Amino acid sequence: MSSVAEAQQALAQIHASRAQLARVAQCPPTRHLAFAALEAGIVASPAAAPYQLLAMIPLVLGLVLVVRWDRRRLGMFINGYRRGRTRLVIAAFLPVLLALYGASVYFVFARQEIWPSLLLAALMFGVATYMSIVWQRVFVRELESSL
């Protein structure tokens, strides 16, 4: 077999792998909701003061479970901070997360009010669900465009 034929075969296998990944990358709604719950938990965590670090333990455990879930479903975990257009989705999402977390910290520590943190967490749940869906769509489109 010539090196050209081997290269063409390797390229065909890469395209087939990407096509397969694009088909299975469609997350069930519960996966988007799991991500959103973790992000909302981060925003709500100041409300657990002075035990905020303890409140993070279920969030870390939840992250581990989501990674395992993805690995079982896809055979791998796809990092949200990967190169490509999906990074733009993360770049739009992170300032929102940081702003809502910062506001949550402010309300708990400067104003000694917990309820705004819970409202901000509910807002983050909605934003994170939406952004998870957008991230998935961009990821799948990126895979499909490289076929």
CSV table of N, CA and C in Angstrom, one decimal:
chain,number,residue,atom,x,y,z
A,1,MET,N,0.8,-1.2,0.0
A,1,MET,CA,0.0,0.0,0.0
A,1,MET,C,0.9,1.2,0.0
A,2,SER,N,0.6,2.2,-0.8
A,2,SER,CA,1.4,3.4,-0.9
A,2,SER,C,1.1,4.3,0.2
A,3,SER,N,2.0,5.2,0.4
A,3,SER,CA,1.9,6.2,1.5
A,3,SER,C,0.7,7.1,1.2
A,4,VAL,N,0.4,7.4,0.0
A,4,VAL,CA,-0.8,8.2,-0.4
A,4,VAL,C,-2.1,7.5,0.0
A,5,ALA,N,-2.1,6.2,-0.3
A,5,ALA,CA,-3.3,5.4,0.0
A,5,ALA,C,-3.5,5.3,1.5
A,6,GLU,N,-2.4,5.2,2.2
A,6,GLU,CA,-2.4,5.1,3.7
A,6,GLU,C,-2.9,6.4,4.3
A,7,ALA,N,-2.4,7.5,3.7
A,7,ALA,CA,-2.8,8.8,4.2
A,7,ALA,C,-4.3,9.1,4.0
A,8,GLN,N,-4.8,8.7,2.8
A,8,GLN,CA,-6.2,8.8,2.5
A,8,GLN,C,-7.1,7.9,3.4
A,9,GLN,N,-6.6,6.7,3.7
A,9,GLN,CA,-7.3,5.9,4.6
A,9,GLN,C,-7.3,6.5,6.0
A,10,ALA,N,-6.2,7.0,6.5
A,10,ALA,CA,-6.2,7.6,7.8
A,10,ALA,C,-7.1,8.8,7.8
A,11,LEU,N,-7.1,9.6,6.8
A,11,LEU,CA,-8.0,10.8,6.7
A,11,LEU,C,-9.5,10.3,6.7
A,12,ALA,N,-9.8,9.3,6.0
A,12,ALA,CA,-11.2,8.7,6.0
A,12,ALA,C,-11.6,8.3,7.4
A,13,GLN,N,-10.6,7.7,8.1
A,13,GLN,CA,-10.9,7.2,9.5
A,13,GLN,C,-11.2,8.4,10.4
A,14,ILE,N,-10.4,9.5,10.2
A,14,ILE,CA,-10.6,10.7,11.1
A,14,ILE,C,-12.0,11.2,10.8
A,15,HIS,N,-12.3,11.3,9.5
A,15,HIS,CA,-13.7,11.9,9.2
A,15,HIS,C,-14.8,11.0,9.7
A,16,ALA,N,-14.6,9.7,9.7
A,16,ALA,CA,-15.6,8.8,10.2
A,16,ALA,C,-15.7,8.9,11.7
A,17,SER,N,-14.6,9.1,12.4
A,17,SER,CA,-14.6,9.3,13.8
A,17,SER,C,-15.3,10.6,14.2
A,18,ARG,N,-15.1,11.7,13.5
A,18,ARG,CA,-15.7,12.9,13.7
A,18,ARG,C,-17.2,12.8,13.5
A,19,ALA,N,-17.6,12.2,12.4
A,19,ALA,CA,-19.0,12.0,12.1
A,19,ALA,C,-19.7,11.2,13.2
A,20,GLN,N,-19.0,10.2,13.7
A,20,GLN,CA,-19.6,9.4,14.8
A,20,GLN,C,-19.7,10.2,16.1
A,21,LEU,N,-18.7,11.0,16.4
A,21,LEU,CA,-18.7,11.9,17.5
A,21,LEU,C,-19.8,12.9,17.4
A,22,ALA,N,-20.0,13.5,16.2
A,22,ALA,CA,-21.1,14.5,16.0
A,22,ALA,C,-22.4,13.8,16.3
A,23,ARG,N,-22.6,12.5,15.9
A,23,ARG,CA,-23.9,11.9,16.1
A,23,ARG,C,-24.1,11.6,17.6
A,24,VAL,N,-23.1,11.2,18.4
A,24,VAL,CA,-23.3,10.9,19.8
A,24,VAL,C,-23.1,12.1,20.7
A,25,ALA,N,-22.7,13.2,20.2
A,25,ALA,CA,-22.4,14.4,21.0
A,25,ALA,C,-23.7,15.1,21.5
A,26,GLN,N,-24.8,14.6,20.9
A,26,GLN,CA,-26.1,15.2,21.3
A,26,GLN,C,-26.4,14.8,22.8
A,27,CYS,N,-26.3,15.7,23.7
A,27,CYS,CA,-26.5,15.3,25.1
A,27,CYS,C,-28.0,15.2,25.4
A,28,PRO,N,-28.4,14.3,26.3
A,28,PRO,CA,-29.7,14.3,26.8
A,28,PRO,C,-30.0,15.6,27.6
A,29,PRO,N,-31.2,16.1,27.7
A,29,PRO,CA,-31.5,17.3,28.5
A,29,PRO,C,-31.0,17.2,29.9
A,30,THR,N,-31.0,16.0,30.5
A,30,THR,CA,-30.5,15.9,31.9
A,30,THR,C,-29.0,16.2,32.0
A,31,ARG,N,-28.3,16.1,30.9
A,31,ARG,CA,-26.8,16.4,31.0
A,31,ARG,C,-26.7,17.9,31.1
A,32,HIS,N,-27.5,18.7,30.3
A,32,HIS,CA,-27.5,20.1,30.3
A,32,HIS,C,-27.9,20.6,31.7
A,33,LEU,N,-28.9,20.0,32.3
A,33,LEU,CA,-29.4,20.3,33.6
A,33,LEU,C,-28.4,20.0,34.7
A,34,ALA,N,-27.7,19.0,34.5
A,34,ALA,CA,-26.6,18.6,35.5
A,34,ALA,C,-25.5,19.7,35.5
A,35,PHE,N,-25.1,20.1,34.3
A,35,PHE,CA,-24.1,21.2,34.2
A,35,PHE,C,-24.7,22.5,34.9
A,36,ALA,N,-25.9,22.8,34.6
A,36,ALA,CA,-26.5,24.0,35.1
A,36,ALA,C,-26.6,23.9,36.6
A,37,ALA,N,-26.9,22.8,37.2
A,37,ALA,CA,-27.0,22.6,38.6
A,37,ALA,C,-25.7,22.9,39.3
A,38,LEU,N,-24.6,22.4,38.7
A,38,LEU,CA,-23.3,22.6,39.2
A,38,LEU,C,-22.9,24.1,39.2
A,39,GLU,N,-23.2,24.8,38.1
A,39,GLU,CA,-22.9,26.2,38.0
A,39,GLU,C,-23.8,27.0,39.0
A,40,ALA,N,-25.0,26.6,39.1
A,40,ALA,CA,-25.9,27.3,40.1
A,40,ALA,C,-25.4,27.1,41.5
A,41,GLY,N,-24.9,25.9,41.8
A,41,GLY,CA,-24.3,25.6,43.1
A,41,GLY,C,-23.1,26.5,43.4
A,42,ILE,N,-22.3,26.8,42.4
A,42,ILE,CA,-21.2,27.7,42.6
A,42,ILE,C,-21.7,29.1,43.0
A,43,VAL,N,-22.7,29.6,42.3
A,43,VAL,CA,-23.3,30.9,42.6
A,43,VAL,C,-23.9,30.9,44.0
A,44,ALA,N,-24.6,29.8,44.4
A,44,ALA,CA,-25.3,29.8,45.6
A,44,ALA,C,-24.3,29.5,46.8
A,45,SER,N,-23.1,29.0,46.5
A,45,SER,CA,-22.2,28.6,47.6
A,45,SER,C,-21.9,29.6,48.7
A,46,PRO,N,-21.8,30.9,48.4
A,46,PRO,CA,-21.6,31.9,49.5
A,46,PRO,C,-22.7,31.9,50.5
A,47,ALA,N,-23.9,31.5,50.2
A,47,ALA,CA,-25.0,31.4,51.1
A,47,ALA,C,-24.7,30.4,52.2
A,48,ALA,N,-23.8,29.5,52.0
A,48,ALA,CA,-23.5,28.5,53.0
A,48,ALA,C,-22.4,29.0,54.0
A,49,ALA,N,-22.0,30.3,53.9
A,49,ALA,CA,-21.0,30.8,54.8
A,49,ALA,C,-21.4,30.6,56.2
A,50,PRO,N,-20.5,30.2,57.1
A,50,PRO,CA,-19.0,30.1,56.9
A,50,PRO,C,-18.6,28.8,56.5
A,51,TYR,N,-19.5,28.0,55.9
A,51,TYR,CA,-19.1,26.6,55.5
A,51,TYR,C,-19.1,26.5,54.0
A,52,GLN,N,-18.7,27.6,53.3
A,52,GLN,CA,-18.7,27.6,51.9
A,52,GLN,C,-17.8,26.5,51.3
A,53,LEU,N,-16.7,26.3,51.8
A,53,LEU,CA,-15.8,25.2,51.3
A,53,LEU,C,-16.4,23.8,51.4
A,54,LEU,N,-17.1,23.6,52.5
A,54,LEU,CA,-17.9,22.3,52.6
A,54,LEU,C,-19.0,22.2,51.6
A,55,ALA,N,-19.6,23.3,51.3
A,55,ALA,CA,-20.7,23.3,50.3
A,55,ALA,C,-20.1,23.0,48.9
A,56,MET,N,-18.8,23.2,48.7
A,56,MET,CA,-18.2,22.9,47.4
A,56,MET,C,-18.0,21.4,47.2
A,57,ILE,N,-18.0,20.6,48.3
A,57,ILE,CA,-17.7,19.2,48.2
A,57,ILE,C,-18.7,18.5,47.3
A,58,PRO,N,-20.1,18.7,47.5
A,58,PRO,CA,-21.0,18.1,46.5
A,58,PRO,C,-20.9,18.5,45.1
A,59,LEU,N,-20.4,19.8,44.9
A,59,LEU,CA,-20.2,20.3,43.6
A,59,LEU,C,-19.0,19.6,42.9
A,60,VAL,N,-17.9,19.3,43.6
A,60,VAL,CA,-16.8,18.6,43.1
A,60,VAL,C,-17.2,17.2,42.8
A,61,LEU,N,-17.9,16.6,43.7
A,61,LEU,CA,-18.4,15.2,43.5
A,61,LEU,C,-19.3,15.2,42.2
A,62,GLY,N,-20.2,16.1,42.1
A,62,GLY,CA,-21.1,16.2,40.9
A,62,GLY,C,-20.3,16.4,39.6
A,63,LEU,N,-19.2,17.1,39.7
A,63,LEU,CA,-18.3,17.3,38.5
A,63,LEU,C,-17.7,15.9,38.1
A,64,VAL,N,-17.2,15.2,39.1
A,64,VAL,CA,-16.6,13.9,38.9
A,64,VAL,C,-17.7,12.9,38.3
A,65,LEU,N,-18.9,13.0,38.8
A,65,LEU,CA,-20.0,12.1,38.2
A,65,LEU,C,-20.3,12.5,36.8
A,66,VAL,N,-20.3,13.8,36.5
A,66,VAL,CA,-20.6,14.3,35.1
A,66,VAL,C,-19.5,13.8,34.2
A,67,VAL,N,-18.2,13.9,34.6
A,67,VAL,CA,-17.1,13.4,33.8
A,67,VAL,C,-17.3,11.9,33.5
A,68,ARG,N,-17.6,11.2,34.6
A,68,ARG,CA,-17.8,9.7,34.4
A,68,ARG,C,-18.9,9.4,33.4
A,69,TRP,N,-20.0,10.1,33.6
A,69,TRP,CA,-21.2,10.0,32.8
A,69,TRP,C,-20.8,10.2,31.3
A,70,ASP,N,-20.1,11.3,31.0
A,70,ASP,CA,-19.7,11.6,29.7
A,70,ASP,C,-18.8,10.5,29.1
A,71,ARG,N,-17.9,10.0,29.9
A,71,ARG,CA,-16.9,9.0,29.5
A,71,ARG,C,-17.7,7.7,29.1
A,72,ARG,N,-18.7,7.4,29.9
A,72,ARG,CA,-19.5,6.2,29.6
A,72,ARG,C,-20.3,6.4,28.3
A,73,ARG,N,-20.8,7.6,28.2
A,73,ARG,CA,-21.7,7.8,27.0
A,73,ARG,C,-20.9,8.0,25.7
A,74,LEU,N,-19.8,8.8,25.8
A,74,LEU,CA,-19.0,9.1,24.6
A,74,LEU,C,-17.7,8.3,24.5
A,75,GLY,N,-17.3,7.7,25.6
A,75,GLY,CA,-16.0,7.1,25.6
A,75,GLY,C,-14.9,8.1,25.9
A,76,MET,N,-15.2,9.3,26.2
A,76,MET,CA,-14.3,10.3,26.6
A,76,MET,C,-15.0,11.5,27.2
A,77,PHE,N,-14.2,12.4,27.8
A,77,PHE,CA,-14.8,13.6,28.4
A,77,PHE,C,-14.2,14.7,27.5
A,78,ILE,N,-15.1,15.6,27.0
A,78,ILE,CA,-14.7,16.7,26.1
A,78,ILE,C,-14.6,18.0,27.0
A,79,ASN,N,-13.4,18.5,27.1
A,79,ASN,CA,-13.2,19.7,28.0
A,79,ASN,C,-13.9,20.9,27.3
A,80,GLY,N,-14.7,21.6,28.1
A,80,GLY,CA,-15.4,22.8,27.5
A,80,GLY,C,-14.5,23.9,27.1
A,81,TYR,N,-13.2,23.9,27.6
A,81,TYR,CA,-12.3,24.9,27.3
A,81,TYR,C,-11.4,24.6,26.1
A,82,ARG,N,-11.8,23.6,25.3
A,82,ARG,CA,-11.0,23.2,24.1
A,82,ARG,C,-10.9,24.3,23.1
A,83,ARG,N,-9.9,24.1,22.2
A,83,ARG,CA,-9.7,25.0,21.1
A,83,ARG,C,-10.9,25.0,20.2
A,84,GLY,N,-11.1,26.1,19.5
A,84,GLY,CA,-12.2,26.1,18.5
A,84,GLY,C,-13.2,27.2,18.8
A,85,ARG,N,-14.3,27.1,18.1
A,85,ARG,CA,-15.4,28.1,18.3
A,85,ARG,C,-16.1,27.9,19.7
A,86,THR,N,-16.0,26.7,20.2
A,86,THR,CA,-16.7,26.5,21.5
A,86,THR,C,-16.0,27.4,22.6
A,87,ARG,N,-14.8,27.7,22.4
A,87,ARG,CA,-14.1,28.6,23.4
A,87,ARG,C,-14.8,30.0,23.4
A,88,LEU,N,-15.3,30.4,22.3
A,88,LEU,CA,-16.1,31.7,22.3
A,88,LEU,C,-17.3,31.6,23.2
A,89,VAL,N,-18.0,30.5,23.2
A,89,VAL,CA,-19.1,30.3,24.0
A,89,VAL,C,-18.7,30.4,25.5
A,90,ILE,N,-17.6,29.7,25.8
A,90,ILE,CA,-17.1,29.8,27.2
A,90,ILE,C,-16.7,31.2,27.5
A,91,ALA,N,-16.1,31.9,26.6
A,91,ALA,CA,-15.7,33.3,26.8
A,91,ALA,C,-16.9,34.2,27.1
A,92,ALA,N,-18.0,33.9,26.5
A,92,ALA,CA,-19.2,34.7,26.8
A,92,ALA,C,-19.9,34.2,28.1
A,93,PHE,N,-19.7,33.0,28.5
A,93,PHE,CA,-20.3,32.4,29.7
A,93,PHE,C,-19.6,32.8,31.0
A,94,LEU,N,-18.3,32.7,31.0
A,94,LEU,CA,-17.5,33.0,32.2
A,94,LEU,C,-17.7,34.3,32.8
A,95,PRO,N,-17.8,35.4,32.1
A,95,PRO,CA,-18.1,36.7,32.7
A,95,PRO,C,-19.4,36.7,33.4
A,96,VAL,N,-20.4,36.1,32.9
A,96,VAL,CA,-21.7,36.0,33.5
A,96,VAL,C,-21.6,35.2,34.8
A,97,LEU,N,-20.9,34.1,34.8
A,97,LEU,CA,-20.7,33.3,36.0
A,97,LEU,C,-20.0,34.1,37.1
A,98,LEU,N,-18.9,34.7,36.7
A,98,LEU,CA,-18.1,35.5,37.6
A,98,LEU,C,-18.9,36.7,38.2
A,99,ALA,N,-19.7,37.3,37.4
A,99,ALA,CA,-20.5,38.5,37.8
A,99,ALA,C,-21.6,38.0,38.8
A,100,LEU,N,-22.3,36.9,38.5
A,100,LEU,CA,-23.3,36.4,39.4
A,100,LEU,C,-22.7,35.9,40.7
A,101,TYR,N,-21.6,35.2,40.6
A,101,TYR,CA,-20.9,34.7,41.8
A,101,TYR,C,-20.4,35.9,42.7
A,102,GLY,N,-19.9,36.9,42.0
A,102,GLY,CA,-19.4,38.1,42.7
A,102,GLY,C,-20.6,38.8,43.4
A,103,ALA,N,-21.7,38.9,42.7
A,103,ALA,CA,-22.9,39.5,43.4
A,103,ALA,C,-23.4,38.7,44.5
A,104,SER,N,-23.3,37.4,44.4
A,104,SER,CA,-23.7,36.5,45.5
A,104,SER,C,-22.8,36.7,46.7
A,105,VAL,N,-21.5,36.8,46.5
A,105,VAL,CA,-20.6,37.1,47.6
A,105,VAL,C,-20.9,38.4,48.2
A,106,TYR,N,-21.2,39.4,47.4
A,106,TYR,CA,-21.5,40.7,47.9
A,106,TYR,C,-22.7,40.7,48.8
A,107,PHE,N,-23.8,40.1,48.4
A,107,PHE,CA,-25.0,40.1,49.2
A,107,PHE,C,-24.8,39.3,50.5
A,108,VAL,N,-24.1,38.2,50.4
A,108,VAL,CA,-23.9,37.4,51.7
A,108,VAL,C,-23.0,38.1,52.6
A,109,PHE,N,-21.9,38.6,52.2
A,109,PHE,CA,-20.8,39.1,53.1
A,109,PHE,C,-21.0,40.6,53.4
A,110,ALA,N,-21.4,41.4,52.4
A,110,ALA,CA,-21.5,42.8,52.7
A,110,ALA,C,-22.9,43.2,53.2
A,111,ARG,N,-23.9,42.5,52.8
A,111,ARG,CA,-25.3,42.9,53.2
A,111,ARG,C,-25.9,41.9,54.2
A,112,GLN,N,-25.2,40.7,54.4
A,112,GLN,CA,-25.8,39.6,55.2
A,112,GLN,C,-27.1,39.2,54.8
A,113,GLU,N,-27.3,39.1,53.5
A,113,GLU,CA,-28.6,38.6,52.9
A,113,GLU,C,-28.3,37.3,52.1
A,114,ILE,N,-29.1,36.3,52.4
A,114,ILE,CA,-28.9,35.0,51.7
A,114,ILE,C,-29.8,34.9,50.5
A,115,TRP,N,-31.0,35.4,50.6
A,115,TRP,CA,-32.0,35.2,49.5
A,115,TRP,C,-31.6,35.7,48.1
A,116,PRO,N,-30.8,36.8,48.0
A,116,PRO,CA,-30.4,37.2,46.7
A,116,PRO,C,-29.4,36.2,46.1
A,117,SER,N,-28.6,35.5,46.9
A,117,SER,CA,-27.7,34.4,46.3
A,117,SER,C,-28.6,33.3,45.7
A,118,LEU,N,-29.7,33.0,46.4
A,118,LEU,CA,-30.5,31.9,45.8
A,118,LEU,C,-31.2,32.3,44.6
A,119,LEU,N,-31.6,33.6,44.5
A,119,LEU,CA,-32.2,34.1,43.2
A,119,LEU,C,-31.2,34.1,42.1
A,120,LEU,N,-30.0,34.6,42.5
A,120,LEU,CA,-28.9,34.6,41.5
A,120,LEU,C,-28.5,33.2,41.0
A,121,ALA,N,-28.6,32.2,41.9
A,121,ALA,CA,-28.3,30.8,41.5
A,121,ALA,C,-29.4,30.3,40.6
A,122,ALA,N,-30.7,30.7,40.8
A,122,ALA,CA,-31.7,30.3,39.9
A,122,ALA,C,-31.5,30.9,38.5
A,123,LEU,N,-31.1,32.2,38.5
A,123,LEU,CA,-30.8,32.8,37.2
A,123,LEU,C,-29.6,32.1,36.5
A,124,MET,N,-28.6,31.8,37.3
A,124,MET,CA,-27.5,31.0,36.7
A,124,MET,C,-27.9,29.7,36.2
A,125,PHE,N,-28.8,29.0,36.8
A,125,PHE,CA,-29.3,27.7,36.3
A,125,PHE,C,-29.9,27.9,34.9
A,126,GLY,N,-30.7,28.9,34.7
A,126,GLY,CA,-31.2,29.2,33.4
A,126,GLY,C,-30.2,29.5,32.4
A,127,VAL,N,-29.3,30.4,32.7
A,127,VAL,CA,-28.2,30.8,31.8
A,127,VAL,C,-27.3,29.6,31.5
A,128,ALA,N,-26.9,28.9,32.5
A,128,ALA,CA,-26.0,27.7,32.3
A,128,ALA,C,-26.7,26.6,31.4
A,129,THR,N,-28.0,26.4,31.6
A,129,THR,CA,-28.7,25.5,30.7
A,129,THR,C,-28.6,25.9,29.3
A,130,TYR,N,-29.0,27.2,29.1
A,130,TYR,CA,-28.9,27.7,27.7
A,130,TYR,C,-27.5,27.7,27.1
A,131,MET,N,-26.5,28.1,27.9
A,131,MET,CA,-25.2,28.1,27.4
A,131,MET,C,-24.7,26.6,27.1
A,132,SER,N,-25.1,25.7,27.9
A,132,SER,CA,-24.7,24.3,27.6
A,132,SER,C,-25.3,23.8,26.3
A,133,ILE,N,-26.5,24.2,26.0
A,133,ILE,CA,-27.1,23.8,24.7
A,133,ILE,C,-26.4,24.5,23.6
A,134,VAL,N,-26.1,25.8,23.8
A,134,VAL,CA,-25.4,26.5,22.7
A,134,VAL,C,-24.0,25.9,22.5
A,135,TRP,N,-23.3,25.6,23.6
A,135,TRP,CA,-22.0,25.0,23.4
A,135,TRP,C,-22.1,23.7,22.6
A,136,GLN,N,-23.0,22.9,22.9
A,136,GLN,CA,-23.2,21.6,22.2
A,136,GLN,C,-23.5,21.8,20.7
A,137,ARG,N,-24.3,22.8,20.4
A,137,ARG,CA,-24.6,23.0,19.0
A,137,ARG,C,-23.4,23.5,18.3
A,138,VAL,N,-22.6,24.4,18.9
A,138,VAL,CA,-21.4,24.9,18.2
A,138,VAL,C,-20.4,23.7,18.1
A,139,PHE,N,-20.3,22.9,19.0
A,139,PHE,CA,-19.4,21.8,19.0
A,139,PHE,C,-19.8,20.8,17.8
A,140,VAL,N,-21.0,20.5,17.8
A,140,VAL,CA,-21.5,19.6,16.7
A,140,VAL,C,-21.3,20.2,15.3
A,141,ARG,N,-21.7,21.5,15.2
A,141,ARG,CA,-21.5,22.2,13.9
A,141,ARG,C,-20.0,22.2,13.5
A,142,GLU,N,-19.1,22.4,14.5
A,142,GLU,CA,-17.7,22.4,14.2
A,142,GLU,C,-17.2,21.0,13.7
A,143,LEU,N,-17.7,20.0,14.4
A,143,LEU,CA,-17.4,18.6,13.9
A,143,LEU,C,-17.9,18.4,12.5
A,144,GLU,N,-19.1,18.8,12.3
A,144,GLU,CA,-19.7,18.5,11.0
A,144,GLU,C,-19.1,19.3,9.8
A,145,SER,N,-18.6,20.5,10.2
A,145,SER,CA,-18.0,21.4,9.1
A,145,SER,C,-16.6,20.9,8.8
A,146,SER,N,-16.0,20.0,9.6
A,146,SER,CA,-14.7,19.5,9.3
A,146,SER,C,-14.7,18.2,8.6
A,147,LEU,N,-15.9,17.7,8.3
A,147,LEU,CA,-16.1,16.5,7.5
A,147,LEU,C,-15.8,16.6,6.1
